[in-house]
mmCIF file of C-alpha atoms and ligand atoms in Angstrom:
data_model
loop_
_atom_site.group_PDB
_atom_site.id
_atom_site.type_symbol
_atom_site.label_atom_id
_atom_site.label_comp_id
_atom_site.label_asym_id
_atom_site.label_seq_id
_atom_site.Cartn_x
_atom_site.Cartn_y
_atom_site.Cartn_z
ATOM 1 C CA MET Q 3 0.204 -2.816 -7.952
ATOM 2 C CA SER Q 4 0.654 -5.357 -10.693
ATOM 3 C CA ALA Q 5 -0.148 -9.049 -10.722
ATOM 4 C CA HIS Q 6 2.715 -11.318 -9.690
ATOM 5 C CA ARG Q 7 3.576 -14.160 -12.033
ATOM 6 C CA HIS Q 8 5.370 -16.247 -9.414
ATOM 7 C CA GLN Q 9 4.768 -16.799 -5.731
ATOM 8 C CA LEU Q 10 6.851 -14.233 -3.826
ATOM 9 C CA THR Q 11 8.562 -15.191 -0.590
ATOM 10 C CA ASP Q 12 7.602 -13.168 2.510
ATOM 11 C CA GLU Q 13 10.955 -11.337 2.256
ATOM 12 C CA GLU Q 14 10.389 -10.448 -1.424
ATOM 13 C CA ALA Q 15 6.865 -9.248 -0.656
ATOM 14 C CA ALA Q 16 8.066 -7.119 2.284
ATOM 15 C CA ALA Q 17 10.822 -5.585 0.125
ATOM 16 C CA MET Q 18 8.237 -4.347 -2.377
ATOM 17 C CA PHE Q 19 6.999 -1.792 0.192
ATOM 18 C CA GLU Q 20 10.455 -0.292 0.712
ATOM 19 C CA PRO Q 21 12.206 2.602 -1.085
ATOM 20 C CA PRO Q 22 14.739 0.525 -3.137
ATOM 21 C CA SER Q 23 11.912 -1.349 -4.813
ATOM 22 C CA TRP Q 24 10.129 1.909 -5.752
ATOM 23 C CA GLU Q 25 13.403 3.497 -6.851
ATOM 24 C CA GLU Q 26 13.890 0.604 -9.253
ATOM 25 C CA ARG Q 27 10.308 0.866 -10.571
ATOM 26 C CA TYR Q 28 10.871 4.564 -11.289
ATOM 27 C CA SER Q 29 14.398 4.154 -12.669
ATOM 28 C CA GLY Q 30 13.494 3.406 -16.313
ATOM 29 C CA GLU Q 31 12.216 5.700 -19.027
ATOM 30 C CA GLU Q 32 8.631 4.461 -19.197
ATOM 31 C CA THR Q 33 5.942 6.150 -17.138
ATOM 32 C CA ILE Q 34 4.030 3.778 -14.851
ATOM 33 C CA TRP Q 35 0.833 5.716 -14.098
ATOM 34 C CA SER Q 36 -1.575 7.381 -16.534
ATOM 35 C CA GLY Q 37 -0.775 10.982 -15.607
ATOM 36 C CA ASN Q 38 -4.519 11.591 -15.141
ATOM 37 C CA PRO Q 39 -5.724 12.790 -11.739
ATOM 38 C CA ASN Q 40 -7.432 10.212 -9.555
ATOM 39 C CA PRO Q 41 -11.233 10.442 -9.787
ATOM 40 C CA GLN Q 42 -11.889 10.788 -6.026
ATOM 41 C CA LEU Q 43 -9.484 13.742 -5.933
ATOM 42 C CA VAL Q 44 -11.325 15.485 -8.767
ATOM 43 C CA ALA Q 45 -14.701 14.670 -7.193
ATOM 44 C CA GLU Q 46 -13.808 16.033 -3.753
ATOM 45 C CA VAL Q 47 -11.424 18.884 -4.418
ATOM 46 C CA SER Q 48 -12.978 20.605 -7.456
ATOM 47 C CA GLY Q 49 -15.311 22.551 -5.145
ATOM 48 C CA LEU Q 50 -12.657 23.662 -2.633
ATOM 49 C CA THR Q 51 -10.959 27.041 -2.606
ATOM 50 C CA PRO Q 52 -7.302 26.521 -3.620
ATOM 51 C CA GLY Q 53 -4.637 27.071 -0.966
ATOM 52 C CA ARG Q 54 -1.627 25.020 0.126
ATOM 53 C CA ALA Q 55 -1.771 21.263 -0.556
ATOM 54 C CA LEU Q 56 0.392 18.262 0.334
ATOM 55 C CA ASP Q 57 0.201 15.116 -1.843
ATOM 56 C CA VAL Q 58 1.853 12.209 -0.012
ATOM 57 C CA GLY Q 59 2.994 9.290 -2.192
ATOM 58 C CA CYS Q 60 2.709 11.630 -5.174
ATOM 59 C CA GLY Q 61 4.502 9.193 -7.510
ATOM 60 C CA GLU Q 62 4.835 10.643 -10.988
ATOM 61 C CA GLY Q 63 2.776 13.709 -10.124
ATOM 62 C CA GLY Q 64 -0.577 13.248 -11.912
ATOM 63 C CA ASP Q 65 -2.633 14.497 -8.945
ATOM 64 C CA LEU Q 66 -0.135 17.201 -8.079
ATOM 65 C CA ILE Q 67 -0.201 18.678 -11.600
ATOM 66 C CA TRP Q 68 -4.005 18.684 -11.613
ATOM 67 C CA LEU Q 69 -4.030 20.473 -8.231
ATOM 68 C CA ALA Q 70 -1.491 23.057 -9.416
ATOM 69 C CA ARG Q 71 -3.628 23.690 -12.513
ATOM 70 C CA GLN Q 72 -6.606 24.366 -10.210
ATOM 71 C CA GLY Q 73 -4.522 27.063 -8.499
ATOM 72 C CA TRP Q 74 -3.195 25.105 -5.515
ATOM 73 C CA ARG Q 75 0.398 25.571 -4.335
ATOM 74 C CA VAL Q 76 1.426 21.904 -3.941
ATOM 75 C CA THR Q 77 4.149 20.031 -2.092
ATOM 76 C CA GLY Q 78 4.773 16.601 -3.614
ATOM 77 C CA ALA Q 79 5.998 14.097 -1.014
ATOM 78 C CA ASP Q 80 7.270 10.586 -1.678
ATOM 79 C CA PHE Q 81 10.037 8.405 -0.287
ATOM 80 C CA SER Q 82 11.375 7.719 -3.783
ATOM 81 C CA ALA Q 83 13.911 10.224 -5.132
ATOM 82 C CA ASN Q 84 13.381 8.845 -8.647
ATOM 83 C CA GLY Q 85 9.626 9.263 -8.269
ATOM 84 C CA LEU Q 86 10.036 12.876 -7.138
ATOM 85 C CA ALA Q 87 12.429 13.579 -10.020
ATOM 86 C CA ARG Q 88 9.847 12.249 -12.478
ATOM 87 C CA ALA Q 89 7.070 14.295 -10.874
ATOM 88 C CA ALA Q 90 9.242 17.432 -11.022
ATOM 89 C CA ARG Q 91 9.967 16.791 -14.716
ATOM 90 C CA HIS Q 92 6.261 16.309 -15.456
ATOM 91 C CA ALA Q 93 5.347 19.471 -13.518
ATOM 92 C CA GLU Q 94 7.944 21.381 -15.549
ATOM 93 C CA GLN Q 95 6.547 19.997 -18.818
ATOM 94 C CA ALA Q 96 3.014 20.913 -17.689
ATOM 95 C CA GLY Q 97 4.136 24.487 -16.979
ATOM 96 C CA VAL Q 98 3.166 24.377 -13.281
ATOM 97 C CA ALA Q 99 6.603 23.945 -11.673
ATOM 98 C CA VAL Q 100 6.375 27.417 -10.170
ATOM 99 C CA ARG Q 101 3.495 26.238 -7.937
ATOM 100 C CA THR Q 102 5.271 23.073 -6.723
ATOM 101 C CA ASP Q 103 7.919 21.972 -4.274
ATOM 102 C CA TRP Q 104 9.176 18.605 -3.132
ATOM 103 C CA TRP Q 105 9.710 16.650 0.066
ATOM 104 C CA GLN Q 106 11.448 13.272 0.216
ATOM 105 C CA VAL Q 107 9.929 11.604 3.266
ATOM 106 C CA ASP Q 108 8.655 8.222 4.449
ATOM 107 C CA ALA Q 109 4.964 8.531 5.351
ATOM 108 C CA ARG Q 110 5.446 5.968 8.145
ATOM 109 C CA THR Q 111 7.760 8.332 10.034
ATOM 110 C CA PHE Q 112 6.463 11.616 8.594
ATOM 111 C CA ALA Q 113 6.087 14.450 11.106
ATOM 112 C CA ALA Q 114 4.347 17.688 10.228
ATOM 113 C CA ASP Q 115 6.798 19.644 12.431
ATOM 114 C CA GLY Q 116 4.811 22.844 12.281
ATOM 115 C CA ARG Q 117 4.000 22.655 8.575
ATOM 116 C CA SER Q 118 0.285 22.847 7.821
ATOM 117 C CA TYR Q 119 -1.780 22.584 4.654
ATOM 118 C CA ASP Q 120 -5.316 23.432 3.569
ATOM 119 C CA LEU Q 121 -5.467 20.029 1.865
ATOM 120 C CA VAL Q 122 -3.538 16.857 2.661
ATOM 121 C CA THR Q 123 -4.193 14.116 0.140
ATOM 122 C CA THR Q 124 -2.848 10.616 -0.496
ATOM 123 C CA HIS Q 125 -3.840 8.005 -3.055
ATOM 124 C CA PHE Q 126 -2.839 4.312 -3.088
ATOM 125 C CA LEU Q 127 0.076 4.640 -0.690
ATOM 126 C CA HIS Q 128 -0.690 1.260 0.949
ATOM 127 C CA PRO Q 129 1.935 0.840 3.669
ATOM 128 C CA PRO Q 130 2.198 -2.834 4.731
ATOM 129 C CA ASP Q 131 0.365 -4.603 7.549
ATOM 130 C CA GLY Q 132 -2.447 -2.166 8.245
ATOM 131 C CA GLY Q 133 -0.025 0.770 8.501
ATOM 132 C CA MET Q 134 -2.454 3.202 6.903
ATOM 133 C CA VAL Q 135 -4.125 3.951 10.257
ATOM 134 C CA GLU Q 136 -0.852 5.278 11.686
ATOM 135 C CA VAL Q 137 0.013 7.091 8.437
ATOM 136 C CA THR Q 138 -3.409 8.752 8.405
ATOM 137 C CA SER Q 139 -2.953 10.138 11.911
ATOM 138 C CA ARG Q 140 0.422 11.588 10.864
ATOM 139 C CA LEU Q 141 -1.166 13.182 7.792
ATOM 140 C CA ALA Q 142 -4.106 14.513 9.831
ATOM 141 C CA ALA Q 143 -1.630 16.402 12.034
ATOM 142 C CA ALA Q 144 -0.524 18.359 8.954
ATOM 143 C CA VAL Q 145 -4.038 19.650 8.147
ATOM 144 C CA ALA Q 146 -4.580 23.314 8.987
ATOM 145 C CA PRO Q 147 -7.721 24.354 10.909
ATOM 146 C CA GLY Q 148 -10.451 24.731 8.278
ATOM 147 C CA GLY Q 149 -8.568 22.354 5.947
ATOM 148 C CA HIS Q 150 -9.373 18.936 4.489
ATOM 149 C CA LEU Q 151 -7.834 15.452 4.565
ATOM 150 C CA LEU Q 152 -8.481 13.056 1.673
ATOM 151 C CA VAL Q 153 -7.220 9.465 1.937
ATOM 152 C CA VAL Q 154 -7.946 6.995 -0.876
ATOM 153 C CA GLY Q 155 -6.806 3.411 -1.363
ATOM 154 C CA HIS Q 156 -7.925 0.031 -2.604
ATOM 155 C CA ALA Q 157 -10.615 -1.795 -0.644
ATOM 156 C CA PRO Q 158 -9.883 -5.520 -0.194
ATOM 157 C CA SER Q 159 -11.490 -7.425 -3.071
ATOM 158 C CA GLU Q 160 -11.507 -10.776 -4.851
ATOM 159 C CA VAL Q 161 -9.942 -8.880 -7.752
ATOM 160 C CA PHE Q 162 -6.697 -8.795 -5.756
ATOM 161 C CA ALA Q 163 -6.804 -12.446 -4.675
ATOM 162 C CA GLN Q 164 -3.640 -13.253 -6.648
ATOM 163 C CA LEU Q 165 -1.544 -10.668 -4.765
ATOM 164 C CA THR Q 166 0.573 -11.589 -1.761
ATOM 165 C CA ALA Q 167 -0.952 -11.661 1.714
ATOM 166 C CA SER Q 168 1.200 -8.599 2.582
ATOM 167 C CA HIS Q 169 -0.284 -6.640 -0.295
ATOM 168 C CA ARG Q 170 -3.822 -7.650 0.608
ATOM 169 C CA ARG Q 171 -3.238 -6.650 4.248
ATOM 170 C CA ALA Q 172 -2.085 -3.232 3.018
ATOM 171 C CA MET Q 173 -5.571 -2.522 1.639
ATOM 172 C CA PHE Q 174 -8.191 -0.960 3.891
ATOM 173 C CA LEU Q 175 -11.765 0.185 4.274
ATOM 174 C CA ALA Q 176 -12.405 3.889 4.839
ATOM 175 C CA ALA Q 177 -13.958 3.204 8.259
ATOM 176 C CA ASP Q 178 -10.724 1.464 9.389
ATOM 177 C CA LEU Q 179 -9.064 4.889 9.347
ATOM 178 C CA LEU Q 180 -11.568 6.696 11.586
ATOM 179 C CA PRO Q 181 -9.569 6.056 14.804
ATOM 180 C CA SER Q 182 -6.806 8.209 13.247
ATOM 181 C CA LEU Q 183 -8.923 11.349 13.451
ATOM 182 C CA SER Q 184 -8.901 13.519 16.551
ATOM 183 C CA GLY Q 185 -12.060 15.241 17.791
ATOM 184 C CA THR Q 186 -11.240 18.343 15.766
ATOM 185 C CA PHE Q 187 -12.134 16.467 12.563
ATOM 186 C CA GLU Q 188 -15.556 15.919 11.051
ATOM 187 C CA ALA Q 189 -15.733 12.977 8.627
ATOM 188 C CA LEU Q 190 -17.553 14.074 5.462
ATOM 189 C CA ALA Q 191 -17.220 10.840 3.452
ATOM 190 C CA VAL Q 192 -16.391 7.357 4.751
ATOM 191 C CA GLU Q 193 -17.166 4.900 1.993
ATOM 192 C CA GLN Q 194 -16.081 2.519 -0.744
ATOM 193 C CA ARG Q 195 -16.701 3.943 -4.217
ATOM 194 C CA PRO Q 196 -16.939 1.682 -7.269
ATOM 195 C CA ARG Q 197 -14.491 2.318 -10.102
ATOM 196 C CA THR Q 198 -13.473 0.470 -13.244
ATOM 197 C CA MET Q 199 -9.760 0.197 -13.854
ATOM 198 C CA THR Q 200 -7.711 -1.487 -16.563
ATOM 199 C CA ARG Q 201 -5.189 -4.083 -15.459
ATOM 200 C CA GLU Q 202 -3.015 -5.755 -18.062
ATOM 201 C CA GLY Q 203 -5.501 -4.702 -20.744
ATOM 202 C CA VAL Q 204 -8.561 -6.075 -18.895
ATOM 203 C CA SER Q 205 -11.281 -3.963 -17.248
ATOM 204 C CA VAL Q 206 -11.778 -4.839 -13.582
ATOM 205 C CA HIS Q 207 -14.233 -3.443 -11.048
ATOM 206 C CA VAL Q 208 -12.625 -2.195 -7.854
ATOM 207 C CA GLN Q 209 -13.684 -0.050 -4.927
ATOM 208 C CA ASP Q 210 -11.846 3.068 -3.795
ATOM 209 C CA SER Q 211 -11.904 3.343 -0.009
ATOM 210 C CA THR Q 212 -12.429 7.064 0.457
ATOM 211 C CA LEU Q 213 -12.085 9.088 3.651
ATOM 212 C CA LEU Q 214 -12.706 12.829 3.425
ATOM 213 C CA ALA Q 215 -12.545 14.820 6.640
ATOM 214 C CA HIS Q 216 -12.696 18.499 7.541
ATOM 215 C CA ARG Q 217 -10.692 20.004 10.394
ATOM 216 C CA ARG Q 218 -12.799 22.480 12.327
ATOM 217 C CA HIS Q 219 -11.476 25.881 13.329
ATOM 218 C CA GLU Q 220 -10.641 25.607 17.045
HETATM 219 C C1 SAM E 20 0.774 3.129 -6.099
HETATM 220 S S1 SAM E 20 1.803 4.542 -6.199
HETATM 221 C C2 SAM E 20 0.587 5.836 -6.305
HETATM 222 C C3 SAM E 20 1.116 7.121 -6.882
HETATM 223 C C4 SAM E 20 0.088 8.252 -6.968
HETATM 224 N N1 SAM E 20 -0.410 8.665 -5.673
HETATM 225 C C5 SAM E 20 -1.066 7.845 -7.852
HETATM 226 O O1 SAM E 20 -2.164 7.629 -7.341
HETATM 227 O O2 SAM E 20 -0.849 7.718 -9.059
HETATM 228 C C6 SAM E 20 2.367 4.689 -4.516
HETATM 229 C C7 SAM E 20 3.400 5.795 -4.315
HETATM 230 O O3 SAM E 20 3.627 5.930 -2.933
HETATM 231 C C8 SAM E 20 5.020 5.961 -2.675
HETATM 232 N N2 SAM E 20 5.168 5.347 -1.349
HETATM 233 C C9 SAM E 20 4.896 4.090 -0.980
HETATM 234 N N3 SAM E 20 5.115 3.916 0.328
HETATM 235 C C10 SAM E 20 5.537 5.121 0.805
HETATM 236 C C11 SAM E 20 5.905 5.590 2.088
HETATM 237 N N4 SAM E 20 5.923 4.785 3.152
HETATM 238 N N5 SAM E 20 6.265 6.886 2.209
HETATM 239 C C12 SAM E 20 6.271 7.724 1.133
HETATM 240 N N6 SAM E 20 5.948 7.337 -0.102
HETATM 241 C C13 SAM E 20 5.567 6.051 -0.273
HETATM 242 C C14 SAM E 20 5.675 5.160 -3.793
HETATM 243 O O4 SAM E 20 7.013 5.561 -4.001
HETATM 244 C C15 SAM E 20 4.749 5.494 -4.950
HETATM 245 O O5 SAM E 20 5.195 6.646 -5.641
#
């Protein structure tokens, strides 16, 4: 999310969470994200045995390419067709396209429908108005027995004080998501992890809300 230079109306703020707004962000030539994998993904997944993974809100594909390079077979999911096209182009350029496929879907209505993955991961999806609890339960349903769920997003912070109320309500603490997990899950990490990020050329200290859970074999 970037800082807003003028006060957005409630309607403008709400529109920023919807597909047309993301399609527009991904419509130009310039890449938006660094292309590097997110640090909590690298920290938690490096030790896992590669299998089938689902990255929801995959954006331009930085995490997905890293996973494919580790040997995972990865489905990149996002509601933006332009985002998925960029991710597919980057996967091709990285030489990992053969281990990827794509799913255009809205995480708020996502249904696993019999698909299951050894790893379901999402970073900085931030649906509006506390929607991450519902999204997390949908993602949890796609985790295979023995598999892992990793959900990462921004913790609320003074750093984001200039964002709209809608954007601040979209942030969450890891513990907020615990009600999404059925009894078959064991939470392995439920915490806020400090990270330094660069925003408009300035280093800021943020916290990554990180939920890692393991689905037991039934
Ligand atoms: C902040 S970007 C993060 C991209 C990537 N995960 C990363 O960490 O670099 C959020 C991504 O989630 C996608 N997104 C947002 N809301 C979504 C939703 N409800 N369903 C599916 N994708 C969504 C956007 O299109 C965008 O690509």
